[in-house]
Amino acid sequence: MPRKPTLSPSKITTYLACPTRYKWTYVDERGKWYLRSHHYYSFGTTLHRVLQRFHDSADQGVQTVEQAVVAVEENWVNAGYRSSAEMEEAMGIGKEIVANYVDQAIMQPTGGRVLLIEKQLRMDMGPFVLLGRLDRVDELPDGTLEVIDYKSQRRGITDDDVASDLAMNCYQLLLRHHYPDRPVKASILALQTMQKGSASLSDTEASDLQGDLLALGQEILNRDYEQMEPVAKDLCPQCDFLPLCRKHPEFQLPVLELDGSLEE
Ligand code: SF4
């Protein structure tokens, strides 16, 4: 029996941002030749690895602030930096972030216990499987399960930001599916400032989301990507696939205004 297709929050958000970008990323092989490394992804990967080690009880190598700072160097990902100066500056910021994080975790423990780290959860939606990779799930003293997502580039975050975040809502659905008898909430932690925003889906919202995801997932999986024509948008100037889309005769970038913003 053929395996069911999978959709993840990042696939779905890619599609919502631009269906052609979804095509080049997940459907059409030609896209992979145009993918570039980006320093912000490398930076985020490094921080995730260090925090994963800190919370992993099987890894005793990152228990203190000093060990966390060393771990930034040990887990550093070089790709995407434009110069060694840019990379050194980022490494300094990364060390500050993890030092602050570990210090706070040691001095002000939340009282919860870490239940899952970097864990992939699945949920059969019928025509496809919804997948999500959760940075961390804590079990709080009152029994609530809190999924925590680290954002390495963000400085501020509000509860409303979390409530409207598709990925955070998908993670809640996945947790609800695997732990149906437990209250669930989702939080985003802005690592640069340690600001945290949280939200929780009601039963009605969770059921509505599941229905919306099912409809959207079917649209994504049934689109005719071969015939798809790229439609220019504000994202295009920063998009890796711009050279590919430019090959389409009808494709035209929006006009750049003098202040650098885009005009449709
Ligand atoms: S260049 Fe523009 S239209 Fe093409 S994939 Fe990127 S965002 Fe979409």
Short mmCIF file of C-alpha atoms and ligand atoms in Angstrom, two decimals:
data_model
loop_
_atom_site.label_atom_id
_atom_site.label_comp_id
_atom_site.label_asym_id
_atom_site.label_seq_id
_atom_site.Cartn_x
_atom_site.Cartn_y
_atom_site.Cartn_z
CA MET A 1 0.00 0.00 0.00
CA PRO A 2 1.48 3.42 -0.92
CA ARG A 3 2.47 5.59 2.02
CA LYS A 4 0.26 8.56 2.76
CA PRO A 5 1.64 11.99 1.88
CA THR A 6 2.76 14.12 4.80
CA LEU A 7 2.21 17.79 5.56
CA SER A 8 3.98 19.75 8.25
CA PRO A 9 3.43 23.30 9.51
CA SER A 10 6.44 24.46 7.50
CA LYS A 11 5.08 22.89 4.29
CA ILE A 12 1.68 24.48 4.90
CA THR A 13 3.08 27.93 5.71
CA THR A 14 5.32 27.73 2.63
CA TYR A 15 2.25 27.01 0.50
CA LEU A 16 0.23 29.82 2.07
CA ALA A 17 3.09 32.27 1.51
CA CYS A 18 3.49 31.24 -2.13
CA PRO A 19 2.21 28.08 -3.84
CA THR A 20 5.04 28.30 -6.38
CA ARG A 21 7.57 28.32 -3.59
CA TYR A 22 5.92 25.12 -2.30
CA LYS A 23 6.26 23.64 -5.78
CA TRP A 24 9.99 24.41 -6.01
CA THR A 25 10.65 23.27 -2.44
CA TYR A 26 8.65 20.05 -2.27
CA VAL A 27 7.39 18.99 -5.68
CA ASP A 28 9.71 19.97 -8.55
CA GLU A 29 13.26 18.61 -8.38
CA ARG A 30 14.69 21.64 -10.19
CA GLY A 31 14.08 23.76 -7.08
CA LYS A 32 16.82 22.15 -5.01
CA TRP A 33 19.59 23.53 -7.23
CA TYR A 34 18.56 27.05 -6.30
CA LEU A 35 18.43 26.65 -2.52
CA ARG A 36 21.04 28.75 -0.73
CA SER A 37 22.31 28.54 2.84
CA HIS A 38 21.07 31.32 5.09
CA HIS A 39 22.97 32.40 8.20
CA TYR A 40 19.80 32.83 10.25
CA TYR A 41 18.92 29.16 9.74
CA SER A 42 22.44 28.14 10.76
CA PHE A 43 22.26 30.36 13.83
CA GLY A 44 18.90 28.90 14.86
CA THR A 45 20.16 25.34 14.34
CA THR A 46 23.15 25.96 16.61
CA LEU A 47 21.02 27.40 19.42
CA HIS A 48 18.47 24.59 19.13
CA ARG A 49 21.25 21.99 19.40
CA VAL A 50 22.74 23.59 22.52
CA LEU A 51 19.37 23.95 24.26
CA GLN A 52 18.47 20.40 23.31
CA ARG A 53 21.69 19.20 24.96
CA PHE A 54 20.97 21.31 28.05
CA HIS A 55 17.54 19.74 28.51
CA ASP A 56 18.56 16.20 27.58
CA SER A 57 19.12 14.28 30.81
CA ALA A 58 21.20 11.73 28.89
CA ASP A 59 23.70 14.45 27.88
CA GLN A 60 25.66 15.61 30.92
CA GLY A 61 27.95 17.87 28.84
CA VAL A 62 25.82 21.04 29.01
CA GLN A 63 24.81 21.60 32.61
CA THR A 64 26.31 25.00 33.43
CA VAL A 65 26.55 28.44 31.82
CA GLU A 66 30.24 27.84 31.01
CA GLN A 67 29.51 24.48 29.35
CA ALA A 68 26.66 26.02 27.34
CA VAL A 69 28.98 28.73 26.02
CA VAL A 70 31.54 26.10 24.97
CA ALA A 71 28.72 24.09 23.38
CA VAL A 72 27.92 27.02 21.08
CA GLU A 73 31.38 26.60 19.52
CA GLU A 74 31.10 22.79 19.47
CA ASN A 75 27.73 22.90 17.70
CA TRP A 76 28.38 25.88 15.47
CA VAL A 77 27.00 25.72 11.91
CA ASN A 78 29.06 27.85 9.50
CA ALA A 79 26.81 27.85 6.45
CA GLY A 80 25.42 31.08 5.04
CA TYR A 81 27.60 33.69 6.75
CA ARG A 82 28.99 36.28 4.34
CA SER A 83 32.25 36.94 6.22
CA SER A 84 34.20 35.70 9.22
CA ALA A 85 33.45 39.02 10.98
CA GLU A 86 29.72 38.46 10.55
CA MET A 87 30.09 34.92 11.86
CA GLU A 88 32.13 35.98 14.91
CA GLU A 89 29.58 38.62 15.80
CA ALA A 90 26.79 36.04 15.54
CA MET A 91 28.74 33.58 17.67
CA GLY A 92 29.14 36.23 20.38
CA ILE A 93 25.39 36.88 20.35
CA GLY A 94 24.71 33.13 20.41
CA LYS A 95 26.93 32.68 23.48
CA GLU A 96 25.17 35.54 25.27
CA ILE A 97 21.77 34.05 24.48
CA VAL A 98 22.54 30.56 25.78
CA ALA A 99 24.38 31.91 28.84
CA ASN A 100 21.33 34.00 29.72
CA TYR A 101 18.98 31.09 29.01
CA VAL A 102 20.88 28.56 31.14
CA ASP A 103 21.39 31.06 33.95
CA GLN A 104 17.66 31.77 34.06
CA ALA A 105 16.74 28.08 33.86
CA ILE A 106 19.03 27.30 36.81
CA MET A 107 18.12 30.35 38.95
CA GLN A 108 14.38 30.46 38.20
CA PRO A 109 13.17 26.91 37.46
CA THR A 110 9.59 26.79 36.19
CA GLY A 111 8.59 23.81 38.32
CA GLY A 112 7.68 21.79 35.23
CA ARG A 113 9.51 18.75 33.95
CA VAL A 114 10.74 18.27 30.42
CA LEU A 115 8.67 15.54 28.78
CA LEU A 116 9.82 15.66 25.15
CA ILE A 117 12.73 17.28 23.30
CA GLU A 118 12.95 17.68 19.51
CA LYS A 119 10.20 15.13 19.11
CA GLN A 120 8.30 14.43 15.90
CA LEU A 121 4.58 13.72 16.38
CA ARG A 122 2.17 12.42 13.72
CA MET A 123 -1.57 12.51 13.27
CA ASP A 124 -3.50 10.68 10.56
CA MET A 125 -5.82 13.22 8.89
CA GLY A 126 -7.30 10.76 6.38
CA PRO A 127 -5.85 11.82 3.01
CA PHE A 128 -2.51 12.80 4.60
CA VAL A 129 -0.49 12.62 7.79
CA LEU A 130 0.12 15.81 9.75
CA LEU A 131 3.67 15.90 11.07
CA GLY A 132 5.22 18.31 13.54
CA ARG A 133 8.63 18.49 15.15
CA LEU A 134 8.28 20.00 18.62
CA ASP A 135 11.28 21.77 20.16
CA ARG A 136 10.26 20.91 23.71
CA VAL A 137 7.21 19.84 25.71
CA ASP A 138 7.05 20.47 29.46
CA GLU A 139 4.67 18.87 31.90
CA LEU A 140 3.57 21.62 34.29
CA PRO A 141 2.75 20.98 37.98
CA ASP A 142 -1.02 21.17 37.28
CA GLY A 143 -0.71 18.48 34.57
CA THR A 144 -0.90 20.85 31.58
CA LEU A 145 1.39 20.02 28.67
CA GLU A 146 3.16 23.08 27.30
CA VAL A 147 4.79 22.96 23.89
CA ILE A 148 7.63 25.48 23.71
CA ASP A 149 9.02 26.76 20.44
CA TYR A 150 12.34 28.64 20.41
CA LYS A 151 12.70 31.64 18.09
CA SER A 152 16.31 32.72 17.72
CA GLN A 153 15.68 35.90 15.68
CA ARG A 154 12.64 37.32 17.46
CA ARG A 155 12.96 39.92 20.18
CA GLY A 156 9.29 40.37 21.08
CA ILE A 157 6.31 38.07 21.28
CA THR A 158 2.72 38.43 22.48
CA ASP A 159 0.00 35.95 23.38
CA ASP A 160 -1.88 37.07 20.27
CA ASP A 161 1.15 36.23 18.11
CA VAL A 162 1.07 32.68 19.47
CA ALA A 163 -2.71 32.38 19.12
CA SER A 164 -2.49 33.25 15.41
CA ASP A 165 0.57 31.13 14.65
CA LEU A 166 -0.32 28.18 12.43
CA ALA A 167 2.59 26.03 13.55
CA MET A 168 1.81 26.52 17.24
CA ASN A 169 -1.81 25.61 16.63
CA CYS A 170 -0.77 22.48 14.70
CA TYR A 171 1.53 21.48 17.57
CA GLN A 172 -1.39 21.80 19.98
CA LEU A 173 -3.53 19.58 17.74
CA LEU A 174 -0.79 16.97 17.67
CA LEU A 175 -0.34 17.06 21.45
CA ARG A 176 -4.10 16.87 22.02
CA HIS A 177 -4.19 13.84 19.72
CA HIS A 178 -1.41 12.02 21.59
CA TYR A 179 -2.46 13.10 25.11
CA PRO A 180 -6.28 13.44 24.84
CA ASP A 181 -6.84 13.64 28.60
CA ARG A 182 -4.41 16.50 29.24
CA PRO A 183 -4.84 20.30 28.96
CA VAL A 184 -2.47 21.68 26.33
CA LYS A 185 -0.97 25.09 25.72
CA ALA A 186 1.61 26.51 23.33
CA SER A 187 4.35 29.05 23.98
CA ILE A 188 6.91 30.85 21.87
CA LEU A 189 10.12 31.89 23.59
CA ALA A 190 11.97 34.80 21.95
CA LEU A 191 15.51 33.76 22.85
CA GLN A 192 17.14 37.16 22.40
CA THR A 193 14.98 38.74 25.13
CA MET A 194 13.53 35.66 26.90
CA GLN A 195 10.06 37.10 26.30
CA LYS A 196 7.37 34.46 26.15
CA GLY A 197 3.88 34.45 24.67
CA SER A 198 1.34 31.67 25.25
CA ALA A 199 -2.06 30.59 23.98
CA SER A 200 -4.37 27.63 24.20
CA LEU A 201 -6.94 26.37 21.69
CA SER A 202 -10.47 25.74 22.97
CA ASP A 203 -12.11 22.45 21.99
CA THR A 204 -14.17 24.28 19.34
CA GLU A 205 -11.12 26.06 17.93
CA ALA A 206 -9.20 22.78 17.79
CA SER A 207 -12.03 21.06 15.95
CA ASP A 208 -12.41 24.01 13.50
CA LEU A 209 -8.66 24.02 12.87
CA GLN A 210 -8.70 20.31 12.13
CA GLY A 211 -11.44 20.85 9.54
CA ASP A 212 -9.61 23.81 7.98
CA LEU A 213 -6.35 21.84 7.81
CA LEU A 214 -8.09 18.95 6.14
CA ALA A 215 -9.52 21.22 3.42
CA LEU A 216 -6.24 23.09 2.97
CA GLY A 217 -4.22 19.88 2.92
CA GLN A 218 -6.42 18.47 0.16
CA GLU A 219 -5.99 21.68 -1.84
CA ILE A 220 -2.20 21.53 -1.42
CA LEU A 221 -1.94 17.89 -2.41
CA ASN A 222 -4.32 18.16 -5.39
CA ARG A 223 -2.96 21.30 -7.07
CA ASP A 224 -1.66 20.98 -10.61
CA TYR A 225 1.89 22.12 -9.99
CA GLU A 226 3.06 21.38 -13.52
CA GLN A 227 0.80 24.04 -14.98
CA MET A 228 1.31 26.52 -12.12
CA GLU A 229 2.42 30.00 -13.14
CA PRO A 230 4.34 32.03 -10.54
CA VAL A 231 2.60 35.17 -9.30
CA ALA A 232 4.97 37.93 -8.16
CA LYS A 233 4.68 39.17 -4.61
CA ASP A 234 6.61 41.08 -1.96
CA LEU A 235 8.55 37.94 -1.01
CA CYS A 236 10.13 37.56 -4.45
CA PRO A 237 13.24 39.79 -4.15
CA GLN A 238 14.50 37.71 -1.18
CA CYS A 239 13.41 34.33 -2.56
CA ASP A 240 15.95 31.67 -3.59
CA PHE A 241 13.72 30.64 -6.48
CA LEU A 242 13.55 34.03 -8.19
CA PRO A 243 15.85 32.90 -11.06
CA LEU A 244 13.50 29.98 -11.74
CA CYS A 245 10.33 32.08 -11.66
CA ARG A 246 11.93 34.68 -13.91
CA LYS A 247 12.10 32.07 -16.67
CA HIS A 248 8.33 32.23 -16.97
CA PRO A 249 7.51 34.74 -19.74
CA GLU A 250 4.56 36.28 -17.87
CA PHE A 251 6.42 36.73 -14.60
CA GLN A 252 7.11 40.31 -13.64
CA LEU A 253 8.46 41.57 -10.34
CA PRO A 254 6.63 44.37 -8.56
CA VAL A 255 8.26 47.75 -9.08
CA LEU A 256 10.71 48.83 -6.37
CA GLU A 257 9.96 52.24 -4.93
CA LEU A 258 12.87 54.58 -4.16
CA ASP A 259 12.67 53.87 -0.41
CA GLY A 260 13.12 50.17 -1.14
CA SER A 261 9.55 49.10 -0.41
CA LEU A 262 7.58 47.29 -3.07
CA GLU A 263 4.76 48.61 -5.16
CA GLU A 264 2.30 46.12 -6.70
S1 SF4 B 1 10.19 34.17 -6.61
FE1 SF4 B 1 8.21 34.88 -5.89
S2 SF4 B 1 6.69 33.71 -7.07
FE2 SF4 B 1 8.66 32.66 -7.27
S3 SF4 B 1 8.64 31.13 -5.65
FE3 SF4 B 1 9.65 32.92 -4.83
S4 SF4 B 1 8.03 34.08 -3.79
FE4 SF4 B 1 7.04 32.63 -5.15
#
